[in-house]
CSV table of C-alpha atoms and ligand atoms in Angstrom, one decimal:
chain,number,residue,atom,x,y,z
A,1,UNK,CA,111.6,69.8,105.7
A,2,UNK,CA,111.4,73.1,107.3
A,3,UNK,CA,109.3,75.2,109.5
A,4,UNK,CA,105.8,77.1,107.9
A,5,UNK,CA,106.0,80.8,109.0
A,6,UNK,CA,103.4,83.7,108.1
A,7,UNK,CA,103.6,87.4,108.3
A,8,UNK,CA,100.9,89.9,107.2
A,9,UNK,CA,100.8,94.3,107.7
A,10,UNK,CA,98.5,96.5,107.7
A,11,UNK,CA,100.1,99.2,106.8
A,12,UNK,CA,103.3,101.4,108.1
A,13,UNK,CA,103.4,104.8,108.6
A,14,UNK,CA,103.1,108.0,111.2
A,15,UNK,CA,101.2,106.0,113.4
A,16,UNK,CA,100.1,108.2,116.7
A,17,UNK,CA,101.6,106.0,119.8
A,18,UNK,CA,98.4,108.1,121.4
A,19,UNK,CA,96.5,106.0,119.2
A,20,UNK,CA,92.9,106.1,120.5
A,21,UNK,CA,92.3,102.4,122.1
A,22,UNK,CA,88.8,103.0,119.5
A,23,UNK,CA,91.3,102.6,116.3
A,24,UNK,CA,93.8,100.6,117.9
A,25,UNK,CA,92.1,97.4,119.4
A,26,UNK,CA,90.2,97.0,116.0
A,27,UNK,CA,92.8,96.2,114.7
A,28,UNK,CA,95.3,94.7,116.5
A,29,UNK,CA,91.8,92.0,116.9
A,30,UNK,CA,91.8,92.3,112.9
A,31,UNK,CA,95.5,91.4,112.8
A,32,UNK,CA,94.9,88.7,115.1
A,33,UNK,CA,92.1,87.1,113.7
A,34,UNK,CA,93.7,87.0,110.0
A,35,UNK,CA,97.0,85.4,111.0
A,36,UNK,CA,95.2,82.5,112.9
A,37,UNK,CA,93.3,81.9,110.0
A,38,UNK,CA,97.0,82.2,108.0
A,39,UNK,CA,98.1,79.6,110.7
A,40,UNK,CA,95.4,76.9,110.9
A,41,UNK,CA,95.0,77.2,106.5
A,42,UNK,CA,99.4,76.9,106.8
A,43,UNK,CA,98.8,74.0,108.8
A,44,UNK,CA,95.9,72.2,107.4
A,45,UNK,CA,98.5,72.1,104.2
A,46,UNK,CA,96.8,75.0,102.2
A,47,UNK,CA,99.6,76.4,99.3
A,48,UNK,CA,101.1,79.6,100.7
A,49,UNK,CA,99.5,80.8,97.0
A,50,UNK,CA,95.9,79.8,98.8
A,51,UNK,CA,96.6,80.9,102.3
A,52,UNK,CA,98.0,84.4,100.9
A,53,UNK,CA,95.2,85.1,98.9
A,54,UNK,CA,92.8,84.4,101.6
A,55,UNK,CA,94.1,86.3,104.6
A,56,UNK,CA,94.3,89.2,102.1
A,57,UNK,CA,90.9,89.1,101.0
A,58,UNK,CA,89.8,89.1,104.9
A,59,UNK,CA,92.0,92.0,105.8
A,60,UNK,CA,90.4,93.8,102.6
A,61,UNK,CA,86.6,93.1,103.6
A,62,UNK,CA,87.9,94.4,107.3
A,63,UNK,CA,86.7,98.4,106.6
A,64,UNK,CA,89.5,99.5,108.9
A,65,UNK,CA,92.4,98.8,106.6
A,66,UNK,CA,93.0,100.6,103.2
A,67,UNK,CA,92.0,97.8,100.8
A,68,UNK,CA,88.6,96.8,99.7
A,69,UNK,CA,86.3,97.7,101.7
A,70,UNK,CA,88.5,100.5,103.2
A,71,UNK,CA,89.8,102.1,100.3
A,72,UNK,CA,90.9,105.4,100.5
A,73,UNK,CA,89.9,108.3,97.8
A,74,UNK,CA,91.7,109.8,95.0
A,75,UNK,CA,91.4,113.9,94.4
A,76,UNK,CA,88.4,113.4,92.7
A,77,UNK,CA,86.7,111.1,95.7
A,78,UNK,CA,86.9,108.5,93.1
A,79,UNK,CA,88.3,104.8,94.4
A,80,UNK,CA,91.1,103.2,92.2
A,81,UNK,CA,92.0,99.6,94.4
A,82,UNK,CA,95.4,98.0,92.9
A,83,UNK,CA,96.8,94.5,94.1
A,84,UNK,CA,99.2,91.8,93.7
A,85,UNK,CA,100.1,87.9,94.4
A,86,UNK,CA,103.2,85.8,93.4
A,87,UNK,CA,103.9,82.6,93.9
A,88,UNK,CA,107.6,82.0,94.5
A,89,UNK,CA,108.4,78.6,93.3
A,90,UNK,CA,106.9,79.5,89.5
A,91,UNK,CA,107.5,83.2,89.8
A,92,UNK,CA,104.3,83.4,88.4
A,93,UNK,CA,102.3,86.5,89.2
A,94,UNK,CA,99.7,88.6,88.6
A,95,UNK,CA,98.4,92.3,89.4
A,96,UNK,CA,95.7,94.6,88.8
A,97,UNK,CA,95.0,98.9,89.1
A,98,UNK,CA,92.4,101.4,89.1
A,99,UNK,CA,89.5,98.6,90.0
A,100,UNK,CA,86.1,101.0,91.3
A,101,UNK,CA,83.8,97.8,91.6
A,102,UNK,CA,85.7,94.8,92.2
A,103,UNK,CA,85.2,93.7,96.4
A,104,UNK,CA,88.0,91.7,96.4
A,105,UNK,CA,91.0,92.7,94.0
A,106,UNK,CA,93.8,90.1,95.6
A,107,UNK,CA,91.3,87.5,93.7
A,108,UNK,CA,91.2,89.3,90.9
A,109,UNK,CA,95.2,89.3,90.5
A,110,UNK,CA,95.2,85.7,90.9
A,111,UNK,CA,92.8,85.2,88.2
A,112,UNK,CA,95.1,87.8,86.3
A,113,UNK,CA,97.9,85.4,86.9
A,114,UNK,CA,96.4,82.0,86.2
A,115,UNK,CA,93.8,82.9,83.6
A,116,UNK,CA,95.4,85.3,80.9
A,117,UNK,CA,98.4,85.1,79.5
A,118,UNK,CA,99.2,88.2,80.7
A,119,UNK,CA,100.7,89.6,84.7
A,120,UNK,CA,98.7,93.1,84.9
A,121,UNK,CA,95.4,94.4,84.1
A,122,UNK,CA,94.1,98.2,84.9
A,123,UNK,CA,91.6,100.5,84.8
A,124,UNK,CA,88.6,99.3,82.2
A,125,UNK,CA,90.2,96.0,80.8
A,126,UNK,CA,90.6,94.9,84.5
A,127,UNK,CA,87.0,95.9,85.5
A,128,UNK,CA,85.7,94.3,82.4
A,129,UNK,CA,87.8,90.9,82.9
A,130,UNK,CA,86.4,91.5,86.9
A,131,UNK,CA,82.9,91.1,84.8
A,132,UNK,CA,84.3,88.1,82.2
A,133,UNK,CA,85.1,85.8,85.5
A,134,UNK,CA,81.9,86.9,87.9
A,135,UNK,CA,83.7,88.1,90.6
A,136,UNK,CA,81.9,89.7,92.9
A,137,UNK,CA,81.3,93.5,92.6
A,138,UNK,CA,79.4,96.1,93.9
A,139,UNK,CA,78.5,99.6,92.9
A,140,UNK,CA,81.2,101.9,93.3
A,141,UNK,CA,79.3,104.1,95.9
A,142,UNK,CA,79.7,101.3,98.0
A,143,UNK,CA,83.7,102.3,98.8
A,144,UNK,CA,82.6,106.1,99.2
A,145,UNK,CA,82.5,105.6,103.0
A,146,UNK,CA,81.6,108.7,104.9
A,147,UNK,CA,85.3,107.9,107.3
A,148,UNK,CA,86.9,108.3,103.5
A,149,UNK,CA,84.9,111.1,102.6
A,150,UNK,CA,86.4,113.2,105.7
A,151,UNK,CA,89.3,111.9,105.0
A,152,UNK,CA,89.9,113.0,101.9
A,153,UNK,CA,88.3,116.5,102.6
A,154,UNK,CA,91.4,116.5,105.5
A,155,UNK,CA,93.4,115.8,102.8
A,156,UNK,CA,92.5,118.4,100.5
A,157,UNK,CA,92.4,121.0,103.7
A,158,UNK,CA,96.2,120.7,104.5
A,159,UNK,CA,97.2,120.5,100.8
A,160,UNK,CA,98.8,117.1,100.7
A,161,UNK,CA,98.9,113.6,99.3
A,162,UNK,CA,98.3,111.4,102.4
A,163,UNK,CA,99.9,108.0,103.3
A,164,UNK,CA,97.8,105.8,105.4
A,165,UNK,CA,98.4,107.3,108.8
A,166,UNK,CA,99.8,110.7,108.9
A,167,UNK,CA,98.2,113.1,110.9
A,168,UNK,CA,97.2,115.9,108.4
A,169,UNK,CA,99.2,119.2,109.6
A,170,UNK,CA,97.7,122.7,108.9
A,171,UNK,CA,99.3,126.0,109.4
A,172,UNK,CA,98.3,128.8,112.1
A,173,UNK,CA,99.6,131.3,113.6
A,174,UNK,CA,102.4,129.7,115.4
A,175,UNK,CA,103.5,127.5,112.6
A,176,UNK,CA,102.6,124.0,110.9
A,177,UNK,CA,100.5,122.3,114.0
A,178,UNK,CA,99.5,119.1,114.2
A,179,UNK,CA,95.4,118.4,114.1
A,180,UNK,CA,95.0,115.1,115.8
A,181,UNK,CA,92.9,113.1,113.5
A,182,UNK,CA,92.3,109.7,114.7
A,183,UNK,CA,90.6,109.0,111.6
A,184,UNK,CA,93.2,109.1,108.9
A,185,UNK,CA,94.4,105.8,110.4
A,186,UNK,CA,94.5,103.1,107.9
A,187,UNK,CA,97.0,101.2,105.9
A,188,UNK,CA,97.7,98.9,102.8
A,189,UNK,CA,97.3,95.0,103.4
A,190,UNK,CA,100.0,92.1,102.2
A,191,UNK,CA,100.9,88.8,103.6
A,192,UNK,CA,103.6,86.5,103.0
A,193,UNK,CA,103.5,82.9,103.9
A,194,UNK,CA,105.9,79.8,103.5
A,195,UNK,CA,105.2,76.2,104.2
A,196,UNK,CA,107.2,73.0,105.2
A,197,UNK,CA,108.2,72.3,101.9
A,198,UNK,CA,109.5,75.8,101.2
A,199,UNK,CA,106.7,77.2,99.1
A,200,UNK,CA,106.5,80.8,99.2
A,201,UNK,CA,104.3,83.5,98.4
A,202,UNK,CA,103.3,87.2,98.4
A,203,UNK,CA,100.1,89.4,97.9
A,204,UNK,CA,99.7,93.0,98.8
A,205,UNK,CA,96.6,94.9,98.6
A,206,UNK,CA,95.6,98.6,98.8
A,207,UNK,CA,93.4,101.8,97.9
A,208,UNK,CA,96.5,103.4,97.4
A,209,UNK,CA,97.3,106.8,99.3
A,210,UNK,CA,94.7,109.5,100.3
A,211,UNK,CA,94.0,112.6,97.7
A,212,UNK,CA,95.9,110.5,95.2
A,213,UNK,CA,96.0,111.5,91.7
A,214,UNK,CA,93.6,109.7,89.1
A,215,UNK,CA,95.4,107.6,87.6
A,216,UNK,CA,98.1,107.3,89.8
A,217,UNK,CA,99.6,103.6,90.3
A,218,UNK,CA,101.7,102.6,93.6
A,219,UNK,CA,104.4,100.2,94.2
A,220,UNK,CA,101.7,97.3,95.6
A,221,UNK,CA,100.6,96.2,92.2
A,222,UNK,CA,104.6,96.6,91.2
A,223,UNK,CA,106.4,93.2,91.1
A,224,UNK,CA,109.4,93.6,92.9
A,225,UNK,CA,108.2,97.1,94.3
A,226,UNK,CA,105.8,96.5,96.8
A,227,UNK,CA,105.3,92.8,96.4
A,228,UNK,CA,108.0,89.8,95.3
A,229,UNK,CA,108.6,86.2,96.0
A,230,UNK,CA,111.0,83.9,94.1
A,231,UNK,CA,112.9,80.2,95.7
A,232,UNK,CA,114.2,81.9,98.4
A,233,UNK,CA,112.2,84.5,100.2
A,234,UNK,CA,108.4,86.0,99.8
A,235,UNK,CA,108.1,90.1,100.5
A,236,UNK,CA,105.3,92.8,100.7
A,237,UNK,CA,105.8,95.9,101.2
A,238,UNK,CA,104.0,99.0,102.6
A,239,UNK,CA,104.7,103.1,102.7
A,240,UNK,CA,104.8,105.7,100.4
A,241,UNK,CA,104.7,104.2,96.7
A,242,UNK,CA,106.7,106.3,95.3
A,243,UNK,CA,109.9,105.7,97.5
A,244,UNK,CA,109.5,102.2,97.6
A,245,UNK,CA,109.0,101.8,93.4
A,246,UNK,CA,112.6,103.7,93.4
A,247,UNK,CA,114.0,101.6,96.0
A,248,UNK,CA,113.0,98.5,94.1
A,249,UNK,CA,112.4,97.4,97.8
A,250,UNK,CA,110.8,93.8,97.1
A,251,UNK,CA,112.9,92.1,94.7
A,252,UNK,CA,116.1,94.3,96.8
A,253,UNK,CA,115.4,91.7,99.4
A,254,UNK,CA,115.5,88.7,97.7
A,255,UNK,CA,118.8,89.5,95.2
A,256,UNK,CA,120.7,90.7,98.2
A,257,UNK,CA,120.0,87.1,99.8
A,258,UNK,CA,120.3,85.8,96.3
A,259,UNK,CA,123.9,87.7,95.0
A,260,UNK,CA,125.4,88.8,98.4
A,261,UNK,CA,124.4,85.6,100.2
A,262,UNK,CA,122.3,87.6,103.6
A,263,UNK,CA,120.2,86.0,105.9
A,264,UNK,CA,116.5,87.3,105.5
A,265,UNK,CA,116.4,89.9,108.5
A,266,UNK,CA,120.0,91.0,107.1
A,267,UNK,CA,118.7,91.8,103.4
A,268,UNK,CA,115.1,93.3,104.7
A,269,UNK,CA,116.9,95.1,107.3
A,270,UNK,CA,119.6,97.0,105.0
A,271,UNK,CA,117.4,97.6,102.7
A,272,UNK,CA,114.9,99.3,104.7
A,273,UNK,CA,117.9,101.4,106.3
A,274,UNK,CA,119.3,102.1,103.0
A,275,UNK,CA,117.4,101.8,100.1
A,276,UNK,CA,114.8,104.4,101.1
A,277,UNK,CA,114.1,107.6,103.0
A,278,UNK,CA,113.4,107.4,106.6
A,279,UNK,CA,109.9,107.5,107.3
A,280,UNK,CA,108.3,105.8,103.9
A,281,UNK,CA,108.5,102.5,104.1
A,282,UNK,CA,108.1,98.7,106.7
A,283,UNK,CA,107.9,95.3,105.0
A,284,UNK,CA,107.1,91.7,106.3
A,285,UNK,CA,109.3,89.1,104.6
A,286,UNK,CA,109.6,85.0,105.2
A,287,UNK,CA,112.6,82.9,103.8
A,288,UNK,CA,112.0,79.7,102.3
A,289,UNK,CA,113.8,78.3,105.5
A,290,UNK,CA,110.8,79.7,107.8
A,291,UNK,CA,112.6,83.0,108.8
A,292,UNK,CA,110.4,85.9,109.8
A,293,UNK,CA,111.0,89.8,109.6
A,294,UNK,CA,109.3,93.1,109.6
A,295,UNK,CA,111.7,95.6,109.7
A,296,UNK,CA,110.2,99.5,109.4
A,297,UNK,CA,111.3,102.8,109.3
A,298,UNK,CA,108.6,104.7,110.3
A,299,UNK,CA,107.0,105.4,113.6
A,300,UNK,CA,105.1,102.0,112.9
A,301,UNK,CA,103.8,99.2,111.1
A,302,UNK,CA,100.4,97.1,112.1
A,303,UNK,CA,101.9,93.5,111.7
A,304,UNK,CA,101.6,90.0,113.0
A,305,UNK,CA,103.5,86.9,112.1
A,306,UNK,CA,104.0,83.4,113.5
A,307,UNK,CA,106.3,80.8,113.0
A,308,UNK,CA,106.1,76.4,113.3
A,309,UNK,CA,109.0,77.2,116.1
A,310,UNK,CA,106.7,78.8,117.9
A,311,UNK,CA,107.5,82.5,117.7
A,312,UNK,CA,103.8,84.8,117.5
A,313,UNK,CA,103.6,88.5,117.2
A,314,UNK,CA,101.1,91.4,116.7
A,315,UNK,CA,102.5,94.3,117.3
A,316,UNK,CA,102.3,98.2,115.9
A,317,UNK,CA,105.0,100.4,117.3
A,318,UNK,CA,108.8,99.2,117.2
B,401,LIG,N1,102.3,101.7,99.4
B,401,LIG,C1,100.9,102.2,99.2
B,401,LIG,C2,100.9,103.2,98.0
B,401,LIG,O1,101.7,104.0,97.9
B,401,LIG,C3,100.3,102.8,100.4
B,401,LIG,C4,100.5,102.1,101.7
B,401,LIG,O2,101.4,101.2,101.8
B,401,LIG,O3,99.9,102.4,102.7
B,401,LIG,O4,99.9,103.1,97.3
C-alpha cells in the first residue's frame, strides 16, 4: 500500500510578486480550503475520480479563479468554459468546450465520460447534453462579471490575447510600459489526486485565456495536453494552450516515466524545461507511488498539495 497525495493549481503565469495582499490572500485561503477538502474526501476513502471532480467544481464556483464562475471572455465578451477528468486506472476520460450556461463543466465531463459513448462534447451538443442530464445552469449573463468585463476591455486596449495573469502592457512615449492591473489575476483550475491503493486521477478546468477567439479550444479539454493520467502518474496542466497542446505536456510526463523509466519530479521537471517555451506553462503531477510535483516556468503558479507522509504546501511564487 502506498501513501494518498493531492495537488491542485490555480493557474501559472506572470504573476506580480507585488501582488496586492487584496488578490493574493483570496486565494492562497481558496487554495487552502480546496486541498483540505482534497485531504479529508482522500482520507475518508473517496476515488481520486470523486475527490478530483469535487475540489474542481469548488475552485470553479470560487469567482477568483478562471473557471466557472470566474471565466474569462472571448473577443466577443462571450464565455466559452472547457474541461476535463481521467481516471488513470481505466484511462477512461471525458471532456467538454465552448459551454455558456453550464455552472459546473468538470461535472459535465464526467458525465461525458461515463454516460455517452463518446470522450468530448462542444459547443451546442455539449450544452444540449448539459440540458439531457439536468445539470445545473444558469443564464449566460450570469459569467459576464463586471472584473471580466474590464478585463477584457484591457485586453482589447493593449492588443493582445491574455493568459491568466499578465499584466496588460501598452505603449507610450518611452516604450511598451507596464500598467499594473491587479485585476487581470486569475488562472485555470486542475487537481490531481492518488490514493493508497494507487488510483489516480486528473481534471482541469478553465474559461480559457482572455480576448480569446470564438471558437478557440485550449490544451485543458486536450487529453494528454493539459490534462492526463494513466497506471503510473496523474497530470494537469496550466499556461498558454497553445504551447502546451504542441508540447504534448500531459501525456510527456507519464511516457517519459513510462519509456525512459524517470521518477515523477524527473519527467514533470524536463518536460517543463524542455518541452516548452519559458514562461507558458506549470503543472501539478502525483505518481501512483504518492509522489508530488509542481514544477513551473513562469514567474508563478497558485498551487497546494499534500502528501499521507506529511509534506503540505500552498505556495505561489517559486
Ligand atoms: N491553459 C489555459 C488555456 O490556454 C489557460 C490557463 O492555464 O490559464 O486555455
Amino acid at each position: 500500500m502506498v501513501g494518498w497525495a493531492i495537488a491542485l493549481h490555480g493557474g501559472a503565469g506572470d504573476i506580480p510578486v507585488n501582488l496586492p495582499v487584496e488578490r493574493r490572500v483570496p486565494r492562497e485561503a481558496a487554495l487552502r480550503h480546496c486541498l483540505d477538502l482534497g485531504v479529508s474526501s482522500l482520507k475518508s476513502g473517496k476515488h481520486p475520480l470523486d475527490v478530483v471532480e469535487l475540489v474542481v467544481r469548488e475552485l470553479e464556483n470560487h469567482p477568483n479563479f478562471n473557471a466557472g464562475v470566474g471565466s474569462v471572455l472571448t473577443t466577443q465578451g462571450t464565455v466559452e468554459m472547457e474541461a476535463c477528468i481521467m481516471d488513470g486506472k481505466t484511462k477512461r476520460c471525458g471532456a467538454v468546450s465552448g459551454l455558456t450556461s453550464v455552472v459546473n463543466p468538470i461535472s459535465l465531463a464526467r458525465l461525458v465520460m461515463e454516460k455517452t459513448p463518446h470522450i468530448y462534447l462542444a459547443f451546442d451538443g455539449a450544452e444540449a447534453f448539459a440540458r439531457e442530464q439536468g445539470v445545473e445552469t444558469v443564464e449566460s449573463s450570469h459569467f459576464i462579471t463586471p472584473e471580466n468585463i474590464e478585463r477584457l476591455k484591457q485586453a482589447k486596449e493593449a492588443n493582445r490575447v491574455q493568459i491568466d495573469y499578465t499584466i496588460p502592457v501598452q505603449k507610450d512615449l518611452t516604450g511598451n510600459v507596464p500598467i499594473p492591473n491587479s485585476d487581470s489575476q486569475l488562472g485555470t483550475v486542475g487537481c490531481v489526486a492518488v490514493d493508497r491503493h494507487g488510483n489516480l486521477a486528473s481534471a482541469t478546468s478553465t474559461g480559457g485565456l482572455v480576448n480569446k477567439m470564438v471558437g478557440r479550444i485550449g490544451d485543458t479539454p486536450i487529453i494528454g495536453s493539459g490534462t492526463y493520467a494513466n497506471h503510473l502518474c496523474a497530470v494537469s496542466a496550466t499556461g498558454k494552450g497553445e504551447a502546451i497542446i504542441c508540447g504534448t505536456v500531459a501525456r510527456d510526463v507519464a511516457a517519459l516515466m513510462e519509456y525512459k523509466g524517470m521518477s515523477l519530479a524527473e519527467a514533470a521537471g524536463y518536460v517543463v524545461d524542455r518541452s516548452v517555451a519559458r514562461g507558458t506553462c506549470g503543472l501539478v503531477a502525483v505518481s501512483a507511488t504518492g509522489e508530488v510535483t509542481m514544477p513551473f516556468n513562469t514567474t508563478g503558479m497558485f498551487r497546494a498539495c499534500a502528501a499521507e507522509d506529511g509534506h503540505y504546501e500552498v505556495g505561489i511564487w517559486p
